[in-house]
mmCIF file of C-alpha atoms in Angstrom:
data_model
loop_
_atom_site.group_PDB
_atom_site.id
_atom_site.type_symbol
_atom_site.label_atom_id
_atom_site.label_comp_id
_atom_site.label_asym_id
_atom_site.label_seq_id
_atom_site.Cartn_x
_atom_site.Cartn_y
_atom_site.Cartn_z
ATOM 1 C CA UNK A 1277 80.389 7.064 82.116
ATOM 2 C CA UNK A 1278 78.728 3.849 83.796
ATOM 3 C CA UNK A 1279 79.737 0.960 82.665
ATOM 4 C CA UNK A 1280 77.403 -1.933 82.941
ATOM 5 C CA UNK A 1281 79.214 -5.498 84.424
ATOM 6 C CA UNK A 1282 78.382 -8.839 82.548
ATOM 7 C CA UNK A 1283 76.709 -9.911 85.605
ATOM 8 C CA UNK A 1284 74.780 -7.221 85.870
ATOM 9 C CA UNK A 1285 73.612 -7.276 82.045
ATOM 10 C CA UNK A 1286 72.299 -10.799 82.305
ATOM 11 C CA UNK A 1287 70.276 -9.952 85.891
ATOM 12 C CA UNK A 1288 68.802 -7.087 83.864
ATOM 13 C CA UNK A 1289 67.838 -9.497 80.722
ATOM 14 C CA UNK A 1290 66.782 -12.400 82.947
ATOM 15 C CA UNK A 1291 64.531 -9.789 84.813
ATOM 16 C CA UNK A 1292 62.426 -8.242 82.210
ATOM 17 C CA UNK A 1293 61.800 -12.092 80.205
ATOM 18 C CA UNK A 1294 60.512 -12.912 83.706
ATOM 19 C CA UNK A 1295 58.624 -9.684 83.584
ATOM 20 C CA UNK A 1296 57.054 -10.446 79.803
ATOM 21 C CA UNK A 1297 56.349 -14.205 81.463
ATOM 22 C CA UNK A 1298 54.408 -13.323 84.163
ATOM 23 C CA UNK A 1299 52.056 -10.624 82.374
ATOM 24 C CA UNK A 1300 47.972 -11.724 82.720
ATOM 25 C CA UNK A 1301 46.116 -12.080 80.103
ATOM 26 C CA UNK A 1302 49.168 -11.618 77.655
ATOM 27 C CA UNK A 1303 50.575 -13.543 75.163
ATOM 28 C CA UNK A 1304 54.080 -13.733 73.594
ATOM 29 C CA UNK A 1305 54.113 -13.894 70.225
ATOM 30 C CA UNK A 1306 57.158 -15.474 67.657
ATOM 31 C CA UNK A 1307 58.112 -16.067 64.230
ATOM 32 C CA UNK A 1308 59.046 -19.644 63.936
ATOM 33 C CA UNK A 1309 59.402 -23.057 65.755
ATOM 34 C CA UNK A 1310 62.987 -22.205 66.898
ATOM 35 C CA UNK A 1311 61.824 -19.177 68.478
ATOM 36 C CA UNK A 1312 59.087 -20.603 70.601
ATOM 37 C CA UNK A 1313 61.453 -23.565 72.001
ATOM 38 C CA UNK A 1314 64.231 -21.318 73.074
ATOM 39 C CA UNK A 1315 61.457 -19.125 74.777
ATOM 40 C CA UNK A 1316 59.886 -22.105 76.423
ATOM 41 C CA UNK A 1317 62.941 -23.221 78.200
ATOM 42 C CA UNK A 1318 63.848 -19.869 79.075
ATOM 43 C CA UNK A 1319 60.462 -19.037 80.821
ATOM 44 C CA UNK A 1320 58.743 -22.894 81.146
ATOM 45 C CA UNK A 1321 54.856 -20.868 82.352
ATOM 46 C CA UNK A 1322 54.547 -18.341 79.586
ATOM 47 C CA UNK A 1323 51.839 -18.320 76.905
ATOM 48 C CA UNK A 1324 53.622 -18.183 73.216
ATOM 49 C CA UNK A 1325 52.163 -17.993 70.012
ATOM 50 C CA UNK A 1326 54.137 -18.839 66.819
ATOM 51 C CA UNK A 1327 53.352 -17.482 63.628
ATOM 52 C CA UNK A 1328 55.236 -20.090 61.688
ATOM 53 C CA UNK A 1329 52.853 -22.947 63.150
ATOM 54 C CA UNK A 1330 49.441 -21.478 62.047
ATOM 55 C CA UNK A 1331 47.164 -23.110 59.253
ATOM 56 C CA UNK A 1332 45.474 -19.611 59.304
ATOM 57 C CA UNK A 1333 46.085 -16.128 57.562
ATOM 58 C CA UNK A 1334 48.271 -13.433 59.750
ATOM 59 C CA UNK A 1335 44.521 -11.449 59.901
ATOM 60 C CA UNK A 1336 42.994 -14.738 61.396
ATOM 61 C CA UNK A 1337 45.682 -15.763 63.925
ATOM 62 C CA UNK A 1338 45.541 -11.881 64.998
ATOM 63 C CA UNK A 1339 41.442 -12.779 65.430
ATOM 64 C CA UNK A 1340 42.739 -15.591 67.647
ATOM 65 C CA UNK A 1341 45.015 -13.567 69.524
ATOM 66 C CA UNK A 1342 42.272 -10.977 70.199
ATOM 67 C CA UNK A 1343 39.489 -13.800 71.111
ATOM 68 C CA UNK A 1344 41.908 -14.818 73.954
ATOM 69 C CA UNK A 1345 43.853 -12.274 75.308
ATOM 70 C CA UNK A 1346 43.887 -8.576 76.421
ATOM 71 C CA UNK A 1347 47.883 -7.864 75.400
ATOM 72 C CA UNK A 1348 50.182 -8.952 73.018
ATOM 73 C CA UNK A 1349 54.030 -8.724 73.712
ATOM 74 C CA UNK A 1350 55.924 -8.785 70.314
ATOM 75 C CA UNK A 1351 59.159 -10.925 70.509
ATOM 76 C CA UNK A 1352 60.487 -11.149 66.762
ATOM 77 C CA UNK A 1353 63.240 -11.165 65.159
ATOM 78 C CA UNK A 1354 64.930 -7.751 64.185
ATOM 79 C CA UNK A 1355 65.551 -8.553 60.401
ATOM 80 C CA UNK A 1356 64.109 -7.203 57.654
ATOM 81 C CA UNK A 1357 61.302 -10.656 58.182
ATOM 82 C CA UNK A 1358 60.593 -9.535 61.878
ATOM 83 C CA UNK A 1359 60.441 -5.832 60.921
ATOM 84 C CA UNK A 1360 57.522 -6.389 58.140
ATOM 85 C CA UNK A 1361 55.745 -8.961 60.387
ATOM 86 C CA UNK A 1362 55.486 -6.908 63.192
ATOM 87 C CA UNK A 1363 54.198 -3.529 61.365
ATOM 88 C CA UNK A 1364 51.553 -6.198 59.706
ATOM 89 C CA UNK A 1365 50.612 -7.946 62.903
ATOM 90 C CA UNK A 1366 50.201 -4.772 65.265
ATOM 91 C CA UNK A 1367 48.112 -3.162 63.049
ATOM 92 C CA UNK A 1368 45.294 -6.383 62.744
ATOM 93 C CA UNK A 1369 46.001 -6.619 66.593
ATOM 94 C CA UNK A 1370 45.386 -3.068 67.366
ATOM 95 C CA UNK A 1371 42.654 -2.828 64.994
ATOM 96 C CA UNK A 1372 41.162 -5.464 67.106
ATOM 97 C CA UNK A 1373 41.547 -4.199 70.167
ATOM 98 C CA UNK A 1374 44.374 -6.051 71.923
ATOM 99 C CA UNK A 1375 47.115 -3.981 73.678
ATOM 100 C CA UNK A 1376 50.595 -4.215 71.718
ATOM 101 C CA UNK A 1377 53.217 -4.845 73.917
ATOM 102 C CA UNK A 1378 56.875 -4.434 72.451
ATOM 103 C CA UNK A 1379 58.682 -5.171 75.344
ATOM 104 C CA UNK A 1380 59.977 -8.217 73.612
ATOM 105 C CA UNK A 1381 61.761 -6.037 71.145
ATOM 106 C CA UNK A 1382 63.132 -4.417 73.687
ATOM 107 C CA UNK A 1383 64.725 -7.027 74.986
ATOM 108 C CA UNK A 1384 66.611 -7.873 71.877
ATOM 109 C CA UNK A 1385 67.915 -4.706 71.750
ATOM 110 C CA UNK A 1386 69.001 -5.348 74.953
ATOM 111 C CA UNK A 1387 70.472 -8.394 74.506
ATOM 112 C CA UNK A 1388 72.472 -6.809 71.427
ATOM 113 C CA UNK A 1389 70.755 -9.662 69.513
ATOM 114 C CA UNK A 1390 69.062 -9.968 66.222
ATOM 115 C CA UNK A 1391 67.109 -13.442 67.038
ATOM 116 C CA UNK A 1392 65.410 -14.762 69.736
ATOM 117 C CA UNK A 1393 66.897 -17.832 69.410
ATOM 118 C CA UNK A 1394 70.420 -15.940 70.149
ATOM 119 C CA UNK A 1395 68.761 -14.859 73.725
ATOM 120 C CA UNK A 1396 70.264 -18.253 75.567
ATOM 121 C CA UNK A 1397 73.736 -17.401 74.728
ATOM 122 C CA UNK A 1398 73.071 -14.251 76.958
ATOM 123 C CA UNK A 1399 71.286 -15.463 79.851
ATOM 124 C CA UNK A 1400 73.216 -18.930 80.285
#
């Protein structure tokens, strides 16, 4: 069995948030204000979208999404909060006709974390 190094972990981590980052035309979208800071210090260029900050329904931020961009990458949180958002959100994106990414959730699983916000103690 292969046993993946620390080092080697983090490289793997750091590689696919630079991956989500430099995606055209996408958008990464989060929960709450805590999210979105941690993900703009970890990748400065990206294009992030909290949920948390809207003065708009979930169906009308979704519109938003879909008047500006061809792909969505989900980054939220893997509780019970994240899990309903994200069934919610992908189908008014889909619906719409924006690509649903869920690389982002991926990379929590990854990171053997539950919250974005936990991502920095990984990478760092």
């Amino acid at each position: 069995m292969k046993t993946i190094t620390t080092d080697h972990h983090r490289s793997e981590i750091r590689s696919l948030l630079e991956k989500l980052a430099l995606k055209e035309r996408s958008i990464l979208i989060v929960e709450g204000k805590r999210d979105s800071f941690t993900l703009k210090r970890l990748l400065p260029g990206a294009e992030i979208f909290s949920l948390a900050n809207q003065k708009r329904s979930l169906y009308e931020s979704a519109e938003h999404i879909a008047s500006n961009f061809n792909e969505a990458i989900l980054m939220l949180d893997a509780d019970q909060k994240g899990k309903e958002l994200s069934k919610k959100i992908i189908a008014y994106l889909q619906s719409l006709g924006v690509k649903v990414n869920k690389d982002g959730e991926k990379l929590l699983k990854l990171a053997n974390r539950r919250h974005i916000e936990d991502l920095r103690s990984v990478i760092i």
